[in-house]
Coordinates of C-alpha atoms and ligand atoms in Angstrom, one line a residue:
X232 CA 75.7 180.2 87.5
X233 CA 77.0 183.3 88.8
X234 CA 76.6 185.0 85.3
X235 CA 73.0 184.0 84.6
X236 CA 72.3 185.3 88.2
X237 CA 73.8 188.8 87.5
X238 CA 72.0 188.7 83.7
X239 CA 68.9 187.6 85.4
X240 CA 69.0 190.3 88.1
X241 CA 69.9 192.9 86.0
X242 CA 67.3 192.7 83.1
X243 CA 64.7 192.5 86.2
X244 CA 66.0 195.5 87.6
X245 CA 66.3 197.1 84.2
X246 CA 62.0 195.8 83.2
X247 CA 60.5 196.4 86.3
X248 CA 62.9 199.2 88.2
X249 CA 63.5 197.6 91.8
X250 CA 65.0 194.8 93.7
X251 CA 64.0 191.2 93.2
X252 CA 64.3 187.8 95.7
X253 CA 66.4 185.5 93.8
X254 CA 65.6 182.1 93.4
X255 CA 67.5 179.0 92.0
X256 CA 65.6 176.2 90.1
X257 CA 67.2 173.2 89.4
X258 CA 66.9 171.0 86.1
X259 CA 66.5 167.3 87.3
X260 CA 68.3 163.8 86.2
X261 CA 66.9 161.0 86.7
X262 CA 68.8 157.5 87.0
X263 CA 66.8 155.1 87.0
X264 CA 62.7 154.2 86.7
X265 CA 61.7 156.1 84.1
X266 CA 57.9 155.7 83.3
X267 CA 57.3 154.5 86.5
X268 CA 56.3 157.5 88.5
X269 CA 52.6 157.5 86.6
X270 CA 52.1 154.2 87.6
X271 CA 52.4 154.4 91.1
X272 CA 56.0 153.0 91.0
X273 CA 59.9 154.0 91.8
X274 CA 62.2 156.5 90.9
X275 CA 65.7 158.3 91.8
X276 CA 66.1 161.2 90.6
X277 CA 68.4 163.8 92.0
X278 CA 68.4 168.1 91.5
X279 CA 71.6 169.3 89.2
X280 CA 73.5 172.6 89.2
X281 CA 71.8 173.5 85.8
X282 CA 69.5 175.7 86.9
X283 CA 66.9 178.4 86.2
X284 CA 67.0 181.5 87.8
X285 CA 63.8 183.2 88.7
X286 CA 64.2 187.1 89.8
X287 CA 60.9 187.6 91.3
X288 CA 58.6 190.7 93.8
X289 CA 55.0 190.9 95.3
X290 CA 52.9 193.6 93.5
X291 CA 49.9 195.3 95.3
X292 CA 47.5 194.9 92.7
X293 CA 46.6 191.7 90.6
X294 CA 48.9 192.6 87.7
X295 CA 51.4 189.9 86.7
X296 CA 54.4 190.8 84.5
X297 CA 56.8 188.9 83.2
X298 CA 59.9 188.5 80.7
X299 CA 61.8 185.9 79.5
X300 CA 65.4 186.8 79.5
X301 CA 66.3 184.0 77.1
X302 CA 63.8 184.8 74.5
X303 CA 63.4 188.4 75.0
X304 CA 59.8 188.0 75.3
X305 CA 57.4 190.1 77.6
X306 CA 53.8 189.5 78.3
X307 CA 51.6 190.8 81.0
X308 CA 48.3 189.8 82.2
X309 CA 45.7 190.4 85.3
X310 CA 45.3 187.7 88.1
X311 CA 41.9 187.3 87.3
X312 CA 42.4 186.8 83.8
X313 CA 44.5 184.1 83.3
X314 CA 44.1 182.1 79.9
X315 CA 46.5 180.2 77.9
X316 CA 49.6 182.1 76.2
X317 CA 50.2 181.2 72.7
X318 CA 54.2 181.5 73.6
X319 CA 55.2 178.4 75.8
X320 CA 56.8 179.6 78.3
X321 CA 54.5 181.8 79.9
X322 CA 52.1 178.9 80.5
X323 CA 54.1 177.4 83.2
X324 CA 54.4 180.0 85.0
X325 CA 50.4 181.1 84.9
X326 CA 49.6 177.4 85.2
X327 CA 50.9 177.9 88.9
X328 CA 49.1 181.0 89.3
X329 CA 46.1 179.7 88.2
X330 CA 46.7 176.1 90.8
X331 CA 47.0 178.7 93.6
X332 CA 44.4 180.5 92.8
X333 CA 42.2 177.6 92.3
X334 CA 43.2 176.1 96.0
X335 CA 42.3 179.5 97.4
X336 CA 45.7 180.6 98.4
X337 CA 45.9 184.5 98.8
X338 CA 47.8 185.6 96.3
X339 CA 48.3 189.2 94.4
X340 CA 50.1 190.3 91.2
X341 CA 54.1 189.5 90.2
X342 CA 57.1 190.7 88.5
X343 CA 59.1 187.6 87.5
X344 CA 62.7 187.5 85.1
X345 CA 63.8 184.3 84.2
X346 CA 66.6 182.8 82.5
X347 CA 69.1 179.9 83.1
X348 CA 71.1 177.1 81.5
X349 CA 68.7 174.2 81.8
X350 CA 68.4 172.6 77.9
X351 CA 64.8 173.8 76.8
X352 CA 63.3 170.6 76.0
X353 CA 66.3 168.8 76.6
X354 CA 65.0 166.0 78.5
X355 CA 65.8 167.6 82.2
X356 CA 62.9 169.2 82.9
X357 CA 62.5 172.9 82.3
X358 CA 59.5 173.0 82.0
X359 CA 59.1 171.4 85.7
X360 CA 62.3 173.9 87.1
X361 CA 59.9 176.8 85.6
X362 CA 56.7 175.3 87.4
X363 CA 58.9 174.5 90.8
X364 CA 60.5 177.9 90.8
X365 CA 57.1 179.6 90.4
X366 CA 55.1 177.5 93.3
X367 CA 58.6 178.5 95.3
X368 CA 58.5 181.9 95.1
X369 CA 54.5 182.4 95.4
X370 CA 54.7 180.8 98.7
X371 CA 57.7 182.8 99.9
X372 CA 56.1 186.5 98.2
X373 CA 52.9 185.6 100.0
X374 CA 54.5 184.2 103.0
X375 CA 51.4 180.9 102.7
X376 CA 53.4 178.5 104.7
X377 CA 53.2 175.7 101.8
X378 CA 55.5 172.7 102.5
X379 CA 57.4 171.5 99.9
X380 CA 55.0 168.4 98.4
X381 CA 52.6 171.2 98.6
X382 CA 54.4 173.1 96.2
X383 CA 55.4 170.0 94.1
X384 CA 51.3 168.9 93.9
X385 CA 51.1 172.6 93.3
X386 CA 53.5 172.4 89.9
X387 CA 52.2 169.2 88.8
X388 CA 48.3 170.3 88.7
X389 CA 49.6 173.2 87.0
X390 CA 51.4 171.1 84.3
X391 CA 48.4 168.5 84.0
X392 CA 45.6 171.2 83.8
X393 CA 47.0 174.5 82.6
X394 CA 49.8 173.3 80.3
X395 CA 48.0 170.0 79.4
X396 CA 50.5 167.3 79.9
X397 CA 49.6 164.4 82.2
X398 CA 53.2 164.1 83.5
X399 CA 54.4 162.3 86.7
X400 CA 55.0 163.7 89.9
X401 CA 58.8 162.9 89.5
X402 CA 60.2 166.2 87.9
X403 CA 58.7 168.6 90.4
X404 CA 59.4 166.5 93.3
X405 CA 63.2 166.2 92.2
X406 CA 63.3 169.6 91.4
X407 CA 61.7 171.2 95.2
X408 CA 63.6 168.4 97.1
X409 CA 67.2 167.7 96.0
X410 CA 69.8 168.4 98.0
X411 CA 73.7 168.3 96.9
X412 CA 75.6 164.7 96.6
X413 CA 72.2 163.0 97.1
X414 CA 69.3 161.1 94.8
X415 CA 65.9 160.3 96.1
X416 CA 64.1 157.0 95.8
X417 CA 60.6 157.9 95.6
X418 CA 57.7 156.0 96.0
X419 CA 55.4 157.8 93.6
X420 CA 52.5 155.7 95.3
X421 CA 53.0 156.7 98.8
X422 CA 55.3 159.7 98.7
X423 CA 57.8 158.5 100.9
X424 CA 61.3 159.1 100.3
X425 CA 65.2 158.5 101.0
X426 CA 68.0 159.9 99.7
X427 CA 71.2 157.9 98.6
X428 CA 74.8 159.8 98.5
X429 CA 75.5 159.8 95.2
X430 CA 79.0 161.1 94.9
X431 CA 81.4 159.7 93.5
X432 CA 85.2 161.2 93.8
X433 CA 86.0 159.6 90.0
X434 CA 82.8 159.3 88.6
X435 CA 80.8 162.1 86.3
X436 CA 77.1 162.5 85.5
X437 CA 77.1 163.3 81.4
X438 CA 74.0 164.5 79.9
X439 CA 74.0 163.9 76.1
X440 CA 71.2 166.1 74.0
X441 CA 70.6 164.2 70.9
X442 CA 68.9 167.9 70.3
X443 CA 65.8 166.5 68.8
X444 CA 62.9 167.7 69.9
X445 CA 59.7 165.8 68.6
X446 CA 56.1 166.2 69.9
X447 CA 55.6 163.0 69.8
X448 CA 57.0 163.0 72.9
X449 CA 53.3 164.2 74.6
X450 CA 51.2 162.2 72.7
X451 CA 52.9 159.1 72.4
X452 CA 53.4 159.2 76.8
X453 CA 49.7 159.7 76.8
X454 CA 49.3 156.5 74.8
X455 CA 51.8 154.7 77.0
X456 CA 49.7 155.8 80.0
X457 CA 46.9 154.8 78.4
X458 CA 48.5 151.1 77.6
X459 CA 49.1 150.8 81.0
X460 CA 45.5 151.8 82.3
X461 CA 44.5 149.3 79.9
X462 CA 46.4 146.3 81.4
X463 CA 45.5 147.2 85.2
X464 CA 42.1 147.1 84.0
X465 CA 42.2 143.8 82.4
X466 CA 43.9 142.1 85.5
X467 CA 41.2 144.4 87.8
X468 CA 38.4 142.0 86.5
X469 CA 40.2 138.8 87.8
X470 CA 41.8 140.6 91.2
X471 CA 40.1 144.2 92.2
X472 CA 42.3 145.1 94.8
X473 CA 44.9 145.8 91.6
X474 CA 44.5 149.7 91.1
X475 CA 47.9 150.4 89.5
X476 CA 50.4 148.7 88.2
X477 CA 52.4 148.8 91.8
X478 CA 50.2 146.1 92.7
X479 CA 51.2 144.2 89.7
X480 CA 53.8 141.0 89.4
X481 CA 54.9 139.3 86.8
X482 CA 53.6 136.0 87.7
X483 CA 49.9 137.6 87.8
X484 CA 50.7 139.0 84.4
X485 CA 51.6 135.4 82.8
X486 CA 48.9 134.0 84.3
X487 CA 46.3 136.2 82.1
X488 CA 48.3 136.4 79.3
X489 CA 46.0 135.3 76.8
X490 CA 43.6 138.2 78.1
X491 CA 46.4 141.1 77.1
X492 CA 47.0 142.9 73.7
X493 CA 50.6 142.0 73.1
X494 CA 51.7 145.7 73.0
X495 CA 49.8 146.3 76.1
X496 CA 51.6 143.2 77.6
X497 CA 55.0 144.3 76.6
X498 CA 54.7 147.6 77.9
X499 CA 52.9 146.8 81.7
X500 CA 56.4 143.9 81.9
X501 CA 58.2 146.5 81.4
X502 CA 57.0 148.9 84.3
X503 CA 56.9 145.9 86.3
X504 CA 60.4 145.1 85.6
X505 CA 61.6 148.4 85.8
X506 CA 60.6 149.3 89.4
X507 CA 62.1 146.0 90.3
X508 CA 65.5 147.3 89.0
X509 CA 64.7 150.9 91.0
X510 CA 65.2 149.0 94.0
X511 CA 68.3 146.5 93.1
X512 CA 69.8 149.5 91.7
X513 CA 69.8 151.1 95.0
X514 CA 70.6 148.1 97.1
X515 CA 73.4 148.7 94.6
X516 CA 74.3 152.4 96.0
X517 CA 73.7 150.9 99.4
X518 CA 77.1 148.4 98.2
X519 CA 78.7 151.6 96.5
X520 CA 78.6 148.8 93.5
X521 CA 78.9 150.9 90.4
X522 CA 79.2 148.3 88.2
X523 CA 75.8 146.2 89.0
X524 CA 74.6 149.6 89.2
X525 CA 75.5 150.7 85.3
X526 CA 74.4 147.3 84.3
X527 CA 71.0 148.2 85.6
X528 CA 70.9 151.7 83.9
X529 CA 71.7 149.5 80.8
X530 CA 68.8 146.9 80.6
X531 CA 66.8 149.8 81.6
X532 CA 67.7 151.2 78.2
X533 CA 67.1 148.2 76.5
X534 CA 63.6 148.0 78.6
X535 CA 62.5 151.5 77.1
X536 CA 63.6 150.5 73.6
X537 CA 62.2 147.3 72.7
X538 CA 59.4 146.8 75.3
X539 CA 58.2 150.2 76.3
X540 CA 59.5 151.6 72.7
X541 CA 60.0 155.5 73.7
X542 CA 63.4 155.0 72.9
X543 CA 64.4 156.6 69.3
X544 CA 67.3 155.8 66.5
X545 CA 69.6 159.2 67.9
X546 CA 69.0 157.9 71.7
X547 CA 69.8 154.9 71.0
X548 CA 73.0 156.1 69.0
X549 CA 74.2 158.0 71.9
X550 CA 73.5 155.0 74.1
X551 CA 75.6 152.7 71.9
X552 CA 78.5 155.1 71.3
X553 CA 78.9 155.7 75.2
X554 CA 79.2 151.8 76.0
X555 CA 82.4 151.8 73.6
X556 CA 84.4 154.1 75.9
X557 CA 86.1 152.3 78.3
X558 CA 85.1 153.9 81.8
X559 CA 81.6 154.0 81.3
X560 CA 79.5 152.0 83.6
X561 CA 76.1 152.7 82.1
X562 CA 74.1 154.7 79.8
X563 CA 70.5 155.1 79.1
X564 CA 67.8 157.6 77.7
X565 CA 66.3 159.6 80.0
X566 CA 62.9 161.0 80.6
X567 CA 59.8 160.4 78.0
X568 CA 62.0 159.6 75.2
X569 CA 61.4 160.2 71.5
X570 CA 64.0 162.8 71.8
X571 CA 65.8 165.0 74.6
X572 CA 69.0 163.0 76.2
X573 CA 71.0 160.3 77.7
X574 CA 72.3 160.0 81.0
X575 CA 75.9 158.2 81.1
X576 CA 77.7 157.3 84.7
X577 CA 81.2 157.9 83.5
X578 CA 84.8 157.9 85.3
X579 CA 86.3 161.4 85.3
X580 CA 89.4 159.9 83.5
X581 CA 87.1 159.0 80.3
X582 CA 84.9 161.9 80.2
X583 CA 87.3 164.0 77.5
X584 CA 87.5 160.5 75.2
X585 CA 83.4 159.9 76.3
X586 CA 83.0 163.5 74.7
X587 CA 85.1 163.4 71.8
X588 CA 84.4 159.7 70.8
X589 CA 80.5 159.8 71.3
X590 CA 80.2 163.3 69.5
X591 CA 82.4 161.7 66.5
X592 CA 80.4 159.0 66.3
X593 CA 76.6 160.9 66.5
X594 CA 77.8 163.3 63.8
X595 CA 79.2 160.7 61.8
X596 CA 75.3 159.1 62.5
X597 CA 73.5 162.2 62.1
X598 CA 75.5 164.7 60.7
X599 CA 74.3 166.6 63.8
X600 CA 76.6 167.7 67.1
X601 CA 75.4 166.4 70.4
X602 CA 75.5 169.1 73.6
X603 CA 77.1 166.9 76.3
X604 CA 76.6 168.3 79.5
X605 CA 78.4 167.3 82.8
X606 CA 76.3 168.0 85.5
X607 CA 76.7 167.9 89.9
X608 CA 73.8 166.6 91.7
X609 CA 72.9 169.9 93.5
X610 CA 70.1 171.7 95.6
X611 CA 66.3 171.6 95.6
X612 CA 65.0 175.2 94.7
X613 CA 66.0 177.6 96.9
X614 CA 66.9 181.7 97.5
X615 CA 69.8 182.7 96.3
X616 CA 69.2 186.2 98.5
X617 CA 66.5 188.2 100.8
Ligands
GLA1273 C1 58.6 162.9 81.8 C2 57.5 163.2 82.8 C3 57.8 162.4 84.1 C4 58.1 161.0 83.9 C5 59.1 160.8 82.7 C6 59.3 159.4 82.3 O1 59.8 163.5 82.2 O2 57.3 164.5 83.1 O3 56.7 162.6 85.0 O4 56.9 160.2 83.6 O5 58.7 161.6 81.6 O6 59.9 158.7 83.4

């Protein structure tokens, strides 16, 4: 990290001609409960040490400039003028701009360098470590006094509205709160939280990047959202208390079977079922029982691949290949799915055979390398100076 941080600093200092704060923006995992968060349900996600690096400073006026160190890109724009960039990165971080704005937070113009090491696309949230690192430093250049689900309902408006992806709250909330050696069991519904330790002496977190990158991605997750709208309203009519699939069992669902679209049914059992496994898996932690635990991260996969179908051939390649090597525990796809990556639980012993033996066996899929990542459960976003 050190090196981005010095890059970072230095292309700020050599763009805009003084000193900036420095803050750290963590990339998120997630392992377990994945398309839960939109319906109301569990997660645990934790903050990793790939991270984002935003060099950032307060102007006096309402100009905003900004440079991406990573694609040497530069655009500048007023406050009051905010509209969508035809680049992609700059949209995340005027998205922010324009939630602040939009709450009536006092805020002036910025000079912001950025550059880091989380996968673009990859499936750990970038995209959210760009939005979380932006809300982060407004609050702190403009000294509003924000606490951090502020800043994390802050990133996700921005995402939903500026950037136009109807994403959970689950990136942005791992990415403000993590804290080292720890996950977080959220309850999307009510915003409460605990942490779990999650550190293991002999166990590794690998991040596999199939390295596809589909836009499919958006529109089929607004389609699953949609399926799942679909089946709370079905089972509204017959029980109106039901506004989300939280409030959902599977009982209720086989009672009204005949009233559900088979898809539809598939993919609300499967949120149902998922949650359920959020909360054995931790029960799990609570037991330091790895091996229920990886079993859960398993049928998870199998969850998102033939009920909830966001799983895709290259996922479930990477998948497969992992649960040959001795030493793993479990493996699944992580995030929307369509493309982006795995997440394996893997002893440290195994992880040079887990890298050699699941990249041999993707290229000899896909003629295409895999990036295999192993990441540390690490810190929220914070400042890396004054
Ligand atoms: C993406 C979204 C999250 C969540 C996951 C699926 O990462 O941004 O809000 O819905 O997909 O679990």
């Amino acid at each position: 990290m050190d090196k981005i941080i010095q890059a970072v600093k230095a292309s700020f200092q050599e763009k805009f001609g003084r000193k900036p704060v420095l803050i750290a923006s963590p990339g998120r995992i997630n392992l377990i409960g994945e398309h839960t968060d939109y319906n109301e349900g569990f997660v645990l996600p934790g903050a990793t040490d790939r991270v984002v690096v935003l060099a950032v400073a307060a102007r006096q006026d309402e100009l905003c400039r900004f440079y991406s160190c990573d694609f040497d890109q530069y655009l500048e724009i007023e406050l009051r003028n905010l509209k969508k960039s035809p680049l992609r990165w700059p949209n995340y971080l005027l998205g922010v701009l324009d939630q602040f704005l939009k709450s009536g937070h006092r805020i002036k113009g910025v000079e912001v360098a950025f550059g880091g090491n989380v996968p673009i696309g990859g499936g750990m949230s970038s995209s959210a470590a760009l939005e979380g690192g932006m809300a982060f430093a407004l609050n702190y250049l403009f000294s509003l006094g924000l606490d951090l689900l502020s800043l994390t309902r802050l990133a996700q408006r921005a995402e939903n509205e500026f950037v136009g992806v109807r994403c959970g709250i689950m990136d942005m909330f791992a990415n403000l709160h993590g804290k080292p050696g720890r996950v977080m069991k959220l309850d999307c519904r009510s915003l409460d939280f605990e942490y779990f330790p999650f550190q293991w002496e002999n166990v590794r977190v690998v991040v596999s990047d199939t390295g596809v990158r589909r836009e499919l991605a958006s529109s089929e997750y607004n389609v699953r959202r949609h399926q799942c709208e679909q089946g709370v309203r079905i089972l509204q009519k017959y029980r109106p208390e039901i506004t989300s699939l939280r409030d959902v069992t599977l009982e209720m669902m086989l009672e009204y079977q005949s009233e559900f679209d088979p898809v539809v049914f598939k993919r609300c059992a499967y949120v149902i079922k998922e949650n359920r496994r959020v909360e054995l898996a931790c029960e799990d932690l609570l037991r330091q029982d790895l091996v229920a635990f990886g079993q859960r991260m398993n049928e998870s996969h199998q969850g998102l691949r033939d009920e909830y179908e966001v799983s895709s051939a290259e996922l479930n390649f990477l998948v497969e290949a992992a649960l040959e090597v001795s030493g793993v525990y479990g493996s699944r796809m992580m995030g929307a799915g369509f493309g982006g990556c795995t997440i394996s639980l893997v002893e440290d012993h195994a992880v040079e055979e887990f890298k050699a033996k699941v990249s041999a066996s993707y290229r000899k899929q896909t003629g295409k390398e895999p990036a295999i990542h192993v990441v540390r459960i690490e810190a929220g976003t914070r400042i890396l100076n004054v």
